[in-house]
Amino acid sequence: MSTHDIVSAKHEANATLPHVVIIGAGFGGLQAAKALRNVPVRVTVIDRTNYHLFQPLLYQVATAALSPADICSPIRHILKWQENTRVIMAEVTDIDTQQQRVYMHERSIDYDYLIVATGARENYFGHTAWQALAPGLKTIEDATAIRRSILLAFELAEQETDPQRIRELLTFIVVGAGPTGVELAGAIAEVAHHALKSEFRHIDPSMARILLVELGPRILPSFPESLAQRASKELTHLGVEVRTNAPVSDIDEDGVVILEDHIAAKTVLWTAGVLASPAGQWLGAEVDRAGRVEVEQNLSLPNVPNVFVIGDTARVMQNDKPLPGVAPVAMQQGRHVASVIAHHIAGKQHQPFHYLDKGSLATVGRAYAIVDLGKLRMAGFIAWLLWLAVHIVYLIDFRNRVLVMLQWAWAYFTWQRGARLITYADQETMRQEATQRKAEKPVA
Amino acid sequence: MSTHDIVSAKHEANATLPHVVIIGAGFGGLQAAKALRNVPVRVTVIDRTNYHLFQPLLYQVATAALSPADICSPIRHILKWQENTRVIMAEVTDIDTQQQRVYMHERSIDYDYLIVATGARENYFGHTAWQALAPGLKTIEDATAIRRSILLAFELAEQETDPQRIRELLTFIVVGAGPTGVELAGAIAEVAHHALKSEFRHIDPSMARILLVELGPRILPSFPESLAQRASKELTHLGVEVRTNAPVSDIDEDGVVILEDHIAAKTVLWTAGVLASPAGQWLGAEVDRAGRVEVEQNLSLPNVPNVFVIGDTARVMQNDKPLPGVAPVAMQQGRHVASVIAHHIAGKQHQPFHYLDKGSLATVGRAYAIVDLGKLRMAGFIAWLLWLAVHIVYLIDFRNRVLVMLQWAWAYFTWQRGARLITYADQETMRQEATQRKAEKPVA
């Protein structure tokens, strides 16, 4: 067979159409790509992974309830039947808005329109050393690393003879009480107090201590105070110690310092704030303190009308407040930008972007959620059913929905967690950890 | 709360009972532990991972059909209700049969009876450099690494402009045509020719070349020749090139040399032989060329009656042939050794081990298997249904069975693979790979 057959010439056919490049296939980028399906353009989606990640359920991978593949769909599978669109797995390193070119490692690509939807990372507010000590939860790798450290803490405690060291290993601190922090702390409590019950012989996992630490005066600042109070009560009921007005002044290998009080803990997790992707630097644009790019009302870059920034990377004001970094904002912005481009190509006018807030939800451990729909506010089991329904509907592909539902049903009725794997990048890592263990006495 | 509460004293109560230590919680070790449930002993199971791995389905993780958690069950979860048993996650480094002690990193444990069930790794027959170039498939980490390299090959080919380089990226060579090699080659063909269909714009994944290379005169040497012939035909039908009498004389970064013919390939996988775990060295025992320990008829070490070696680490002759390294052998040996120990404690005699061969099965791609039950031999769809039933029954816990069945049903009817994730240990790896790519022209 000739080496020529292997290359198909389908895509090159439309080379005369305007080229829209979308960087990032998160909620915003993917919606933009989908909305461009019937617009007379060529679309290229660039992402550094090959999958779309359903970030709101990442905490369930981190706490062994779901597997990575349950919340990831291959981007090219989602866009498979969209013939004007191709997908490239690559990491973007720079953008030249003069040349209208996007740079990746050892290659570049030209655009007519550019949509930047590159998301955000944790914000350590200048404490770069804390990143290694208190990992955040933004990627699949973050989630499996956290899963590993939580499960490993129990395994190491089981082999430990020093009660003080056991206490350290079984203390889990979550810094930052936004929705992710609340969900993570609640899920860790569920693992410790229920899923691992009767499985250890030396330690009692239900004695594990889970702290949720918040700088501000209350948890869930983006929710109404009445709902936050109910969530706080439910967390306490689950066995989470909620500490508000508690600034973290230091993090070291042995734990966390809160108000001059050192709390010894082997596992510290960081969900205390986000920092936008470096797209602002690539674009040479104005950014706010969180690295978000200031954009026009139609989400384009000031004075660069063919470049748009959306999602967690953009700073968009509405009612004198910046829009929150949540999936619905990014999705609506993605669709809006696609329509701006379609209108522009058709020579028509377009409307400025306006976010329609349909409400917010957060889960608090097992079968309890809070829902804020503006006028309607709910907390408890019915709210949790609503949370369930919304997340199942938005999970991208059919298979994932069924799988996730099945695993949730299983987890609900058995109290178990299905993905309790401690995997290793290599055996060396394990050996190093074994060396770090302090006990030297034989266990028998 | 006092630091004392966190430690329970349950296990220490039986300290006067004989102590059975089991190294390895594969098929053999786990069966031995389960069979000791009602024997008056204390049992300690040591494994370097926290899960029991259902190795026969590892090729399905490597080819993105299943997630790691689908074929792994936490060991302590399986043995949760077995009160005389504790589980330790640690790596064994040595055994002292005089002192009756097992060494791990920085700790050790004493035994009265020892069961060594530490399995096997790939055998590169002295070519240690090939290990990095042609990885094997024995662990979850192996499987996710192979999944990654297969999926990444298609991603890189999509961005490549040089047809010769595309051809290299889309050539997959599996060395060794035992059951694992056959299953892996068939599954890769299914991924390339069906699952990825319509998802690429530049390359045609169905033009991928999959070679199954075997040193011997035919594939599946452990099966009757008639069944191997039918399997070979089915592989050809799936688009796998089967090459027998084909010794691999070299492997380098660009491909494989077979009979002085260099075949350029980015992905080379090794399933050509196994080498037992280093347990033979720890024990200072006689081993065969494959590193397997020579044992007595009751599976104990010669002159060391309280140490037993089972599964892939043991060499057991029956009808003048060594028993094969398959799960049923290990499971029957595990149960046998447990009964030898029980008999010994009760002061009774025991029978020598005899393997009861219930038959062999292997799948060949989609909905086709071969079954050898001695008198009954089958190949095709009915054989595949039998393969399906046997694997579902033996999958350890209830949840995994349901999940795997559901995913297989989905895969069967949609031709899709559900776990198509390219994950990274870190972004650095990706950057290095990007640098290795040869094309420097812009793709647009």
CSV table of N, CA and C in Angstrom, one decimal, chain A residues 226-300:
chain,number,residue,atom,x,y,z
A,226,SER,N,-28.1,31.9,54.3
A,226,SER,CA,-28.9,30.9,54.9
A,226,SER,C,-28.5,29.5,54.4
A,227,LEU,N,-28.2,29.4,53.1
A,227,LEU,CA,-27.9,28.1,52.5
A,227,LEU,C,-26.5,27.7,53.0
A,228,ALA,N,-25.6,28.6,53.1
A,228,ALA,CA,-24.2,28.3,53.6
A,228,ALA,C,-24.3,27.8,55.0
A,229,GLN,N,-25.2,28.4,55.8
A,229,GLN,CA,-25.3,27.9,57.2
A,229,GLN,C,-25.8,26.5,57.3
A,230,ARG,N,-26.7,26.2,56.4
A,230,ARG,CA,-27.2,24.8,56.4
A,230,ARG,C,-26.2,23.8,55.9
A,231,ALA,N,-25.4,24.3,54.9
A,231,ALA,CA,-24.3,23.4,54.4
A,231,ALA,C,-23.2,23.2,55.5
A,232,SER,N,-23.0,24.2,56.3
A,232,SER,CA,-22.0,24.2,57.3
A,232,SER,C,-22.4,23.1,58.4
A,233,LYS,N,-23.7,23.2,58.7
A,233,LYS,CA,-24.3,22.3,59.7
A,233,LYS,C,-24.2,20.8,59.2
A,234,GLU,N,-24.5,20.6,57.9
A,234,GLU,CA,-24.4,19.3,57.3
A,234,GLU,C,-23.0,18.8,57.3
A,235,LEU,N,-22.0,19.7,57.0
A,235,LEU,CA,-20.6,19.3,57.1
A,235,LEU,C,-20.2,18.8,58.5
A,236,THR,N,-20.6,19.6,59.5
A,236,THR,CA,-20.3,19.2,60.9
A,236,THR,C,-20.9,17.8,61.2
A,237,HIS,N,-22.2,17.6,60.7
A,237,HIS,CA,-22.8,16.3,60.9
A,237,HIS,C,-22.0,15.2,60.3
A,238,LEU,N,-21.4,15.5,59.1
A,238,LEU,CA,-20.6,14.5,58.4
A,238,LEU,C,-19.3,14.2,59.1
A,239,GLY,N,-18.9,15.1,60.1
A,239,GLY,CA,-17.6,14.9,60.8
A,239,GLY,C,-16.5,15.8,60.2
A,240,VAL,N,-16.9,16.8,59.5
A,240,VAL,CA,-15.9,17.8,59.1
A,240,VAL,C,-15.8,19.0,60.1
A,241,GLU,N,-14.6,19.3,60.5
A,241,GLU,CA,-14.5,20.5,61.4
A,241,GLU,C,-14.4,21.7,60.5
A,242,VAL,N,-15.3,22.6,60.6
A,242,VAL,CA,-15.3,23.8,59.8
A,242,VAL,C,-14.7,25.0,60.5
A,243,ARG,N,-13.6,25.6,60.0
A,243,ARG,CA,-13.0,26.7,60.7
A,243,ARG,C,-13.0,27.9,59.8
A,244,THR,N,-13.8,28.9,60.1
A,244,THR,CA,-13.9,30.2,59.3
A,244,THR,C,-13.0,31.2,60.0
A,245,ASN,N,-12.8,32.4,59.4
A,245,ASN,CA,-11.9,33.4,59.9
A,245,ASN,C,-10.6,32.8,60.2
A,246,ALA,N,-10.1,31.9,59.4
A,246,ALA,CA,-8.9,31.2,59.7
A,246,ALA,C,-7.9,31.3,58.6
A,247,PRO,N,-7.1,32.4,58.7
A,247,PRO,CA,-6.0,32.6,57.7
A,247,PRO,C,-4.9,31.6,57.8
A,248,VAL,N,-4.5,31.0,56.7
A,248,VAL,CA,-3.3,30.1,56.7
A,248,VAL,C,-2.1,31.0,56.5
A,249,SER,N,-1.2,30.9,57.5
A,249,SER,CA,0.0,31.8,57.4
A,249,SER,C,1.2,31.0,56.9
A,250,ASP,N,1.2,29.7,57.0
A,250,ASP,CA,2.3,28.9,56.5
A,250,ASP,C,1.8,27.4,56.3
A,251,ILE,N,2.5,26.8,55.3
A,251,ILE,CA,2.3,25.4,55.0
A,251,ILE,C,3.7,24.8,54.9
A,252,ASP,N,4.0,23.7,55.7
A,252,ASP,CA,5.2,23.0,55.5
A,252,ASP,C,5.0,21.5,55.4
A,253,GLU,N,6.0,20.7,55.4
A,253,GLU,CA,5.8,19.3,55.2
A,253,GLU,C,5.1,18.6,56.3
A,254,ASP,N,5.0,19.2,57.5
A,254,ASP,CA,4.3,18.6,58.6
A,254,ASP,C,2.9,19.1,58.8
A,255,GLY,N,2.5,20.1,58.1
A,255,GLY,CA,1.2,20.6,58.3
A,255,GLY,C,1.0,22.0,58.0
A,256,VAL,N,0.0,22.7,58.7
A,256,VAL,CA,-0.4,24.0,58.3
A,256,VAL,C,-0.4,24.9,59.6
A,257,VAL,N,-0.1,26.2,59.4
A,257,VAL,CA,-0.1,27.1,60.5
A,257,VAL,C,-1.4,28.0,60.3
A,258,ILE,N,-2.3,28.0,61.3
A,258,ILE,CA,-3.5,28.8,61.2
A,258,ILE,C,-3.5,29.7,62.4
A,259,LEU,N,-3.5,31.0,62.3
A,259,LEU,CA,-3.5,31.9,63.4
A,259,LEU,C,-2.5,31.5,64.5
A,260,GLU,N,-1.2,31.2,64.1
A,260,GLU,CA,-0.1,30.9,65.0
A,260,GLU,C,-0.3,29.5,65.6
A,261,ASP,N,-1.3,28.7,65.2
A,261,ASP,CA,-1.5,27.4,65.7
A,261,ASP,C,-1.1,26.4,64.6
A,262,HIS,N,0.0,25.5,64.9
A,262,HIS,CA,0.4,24.6,63.9
A,262,HIS,C,-0.4,23.3,64.0
A,263,ILE,N,-1.1,22.9,62.9
A,263,ILE,CA,-1.9,21.7,62.9
A,263,ILE,C,-1.1,20.7,62.1
A,264,ALA,N,-0.7,19.6,62.7
A,264,ALA,CA,0.1,18.5,62.0
A,264,ALA,C,-0.9,17.7,61.1
A,265,ALA,N,-0.5,17.7,59.8
A,265,ALA,CA,-1.3,16.9,58.9
A,265,ALA,C,-0.4,16.5,57.7
A,266,LYS,N,-0.6,15.2,57.3
A,266,LYS,CA,0.1,14.7,56.1
A,266,LYS,C,-0.5,15.2,54.8
A,267,THR,N,-1.8,15.4,54.8
A,267,THR,CA,-2.5,15.7,53.5
A,267,THR,C,-3.1,17.1,53.6
A,268,VAL,N,-2.6,18.0,52.8
A,268,VAL,CA,-3.2,19.4,52.7
A,268,VAL,C,-3.6,19.6,51.3
A,269,LEU,N,-4.9,20.1,51.1
A,269,LEU,CA,-5.3,20.3,49.7
A,269,LEU,C,-5.7,21.8,49.6
A,270,TRP,N,-5.6,22.3,48.4
A,270,TRP,CA,-5.7,23.8,48.2
A,270,TRP,C,-6.9,24.0,47.2
A,271,THR,N,-7.9,24.7,47.7
A,271,THR,CA,-9.0,25.1,46.8
A,271,THR,C,-9.4,26.5,47.1
A,272,ALA,N,-8.4,27.3,47.4
A,272,ALA,CA,-8.6,28.7,48.0
A,272,ALA,C,-8.7,29.8,47.0
A,273,GLY,N,-8.5,29.5,45.7
A,273,GLY,CA,-8.6,30.6,44.7
A,273,GLY,C,-8.1,30.2,43.4
A,274,VAL,N,-8.5,30.9,42.3
A,274,VAL,CA,-8.0,30.6,41.0
A,274,VAL,C,-7.2,31.7,40.4
A,275,LEU,N,-6.3,31.3,39.5
A,275,LEU,CA,-5.5,32.2,38.8
A,275,LEU,C,-5.7,31.9,37.3
A,276,ALA,N,-6.0,32.9,36.5
A,276,ALA,CA,-6.3,32.6,35.1
A,276,ALA,C,-5.0,32.0,34.4
A,277,SER,N,-5.2,31.3,33.3
A,277,SER,CA,-4.1,30.8,32.4
A,277,SER,C,-3.3,32.0,32.0
A,278,PRO,N,-2.0,31.7,31.5
A,278,PRO,CA,-1.1,32.8,31.0
A,278,PRO,C,-1.6,33.4,29.7
A,279,ALA,N,-2.8,33.2,29.3
A,279,ALA,CA,-3.2,33.8,28.0
A,279,ALA,C,-3.0,35.3,28.0
A,280,GLY,N,-3.3,35.9,29.1
A,280,GLY,CA,-3.1,37.4,29.2
A,280,GLY,C,-1.7,37.8,28.7
A,281,GLN,N,-0.7,37.1,29.2
A,281,GLN,CA,0.7,37.4,28.8
A,281,GLN,C,0.9,37.2,27.3
A,282,TRP,N,0.4,36.1,26.8
A,282,TRP,CA,0.5,35.8,25.3
A,282,TRP,C,-0.1,37.0,24.5
A,283,LEU,N,-1.2,37.5,25.0
A,283,LEU,CA,-1.9,38.5,24.2
A,283,LEU,C,-1.4,39.9,24.5
A,284,GLY,N,-0.5,40.0,25.5
A,284,GLY,CA,0.0,41.3,26.0
A,284,GLY,C,-1.2,42.2,26.4
A,285,ALA,N,-2.2,41.6,27.1
A,285,ALA,CA,-3.4,42.3,27.4
A,285,ALA,C,-3.4,42.8,28.9
A,286,GLU,N,-4.4,43.7,29.2
A,286,GLU,CA,-4.6,44.1,30.5
A,286,GLU,C,-5.2,43.0,31.3
A,287,VAL,N,-4.7,42.6,32.5
A,287,VAL,CA,-5.3,41.6,33.3
A,287,VAL,C,-5.5,42.1,34.7
A,288,ASP,N,-6.5,41.5,35.4
A,288,ASP,CA,-6.7,41.9,36.8
A,288,ASP,C,-5.8,41.1,37.7
A,289,ARG,N,-6.0,41.2,39.0
A,289,ARG,CA,-5.0,40.5,40.0
A,289,ARG,C,-5.1,39.0,39.8
A,290,ALA,N,-6.2,38.4,39.4
A,290,ALA,CA,-6.3,37.0,39.2
A,290,ALA,C,-5.9,36.6,37.8
A,291,GLY,N,-5.3,37.5,37.0
A,291,GLY,CA,-4.7,37.1,35.7
A,291,GLY,C,-5.8,37.1,34.6
A,292,ARG,N,-7.0,37.5,34.9
A,292,ARG,CA,-8.1,37.5,33.9
A,292,ARG,C,-8.0,38.7,33.0
A,293,VAL,N,-8.3,38.4,31.7
A,293,VAL,CA,-8.1,39.4,30.7
A,293,VAL,C,-9.4,40.3,30.6
A,294,GLU,N,-9.2,41.6,30.6
A,294,GLU,CA,-10.3,42.6,30.5
A,294,GLU,C,-10.8,42.5,29.0
A,295,VAL,N,-12.0,42.3,28.8
A,295,VAL,CA,-12.6,42.2,27.4
A,295,VAL,C,-13.7,43.3,27.2
A,296,GLU,N,-14.0,43.4,25.9
A,296,GLU,CA,-15.1,44.3,25.5
A,296,GLU,C,-16.5,43.6,25.8
A,297,GLN,N,-17.5,44.3,25.6
A,297,GLN,CA,-18.9,43.8,25.8
A,297,GLN,C,-19.2,42.6,24.9
A,298,ASN,N,-18.5,42.5,23.8
A,298,ASN,CA,-18.8,41.3,22.9
A,298,ASN,C,-17.7,40.3,23.2
A,299,LEU,N,-16.9,40.4,24.2
A,299,LEU,CA,-15.9,39.5,24.7
A,299,LEU,C,-14.7,39.5,23.8
A,300,SER,N,-14.5,40.5,22.9
A,300,SER,CA,-13.3,40.6,22.2
A,300,SER,C,-12.3,41.4,22.9
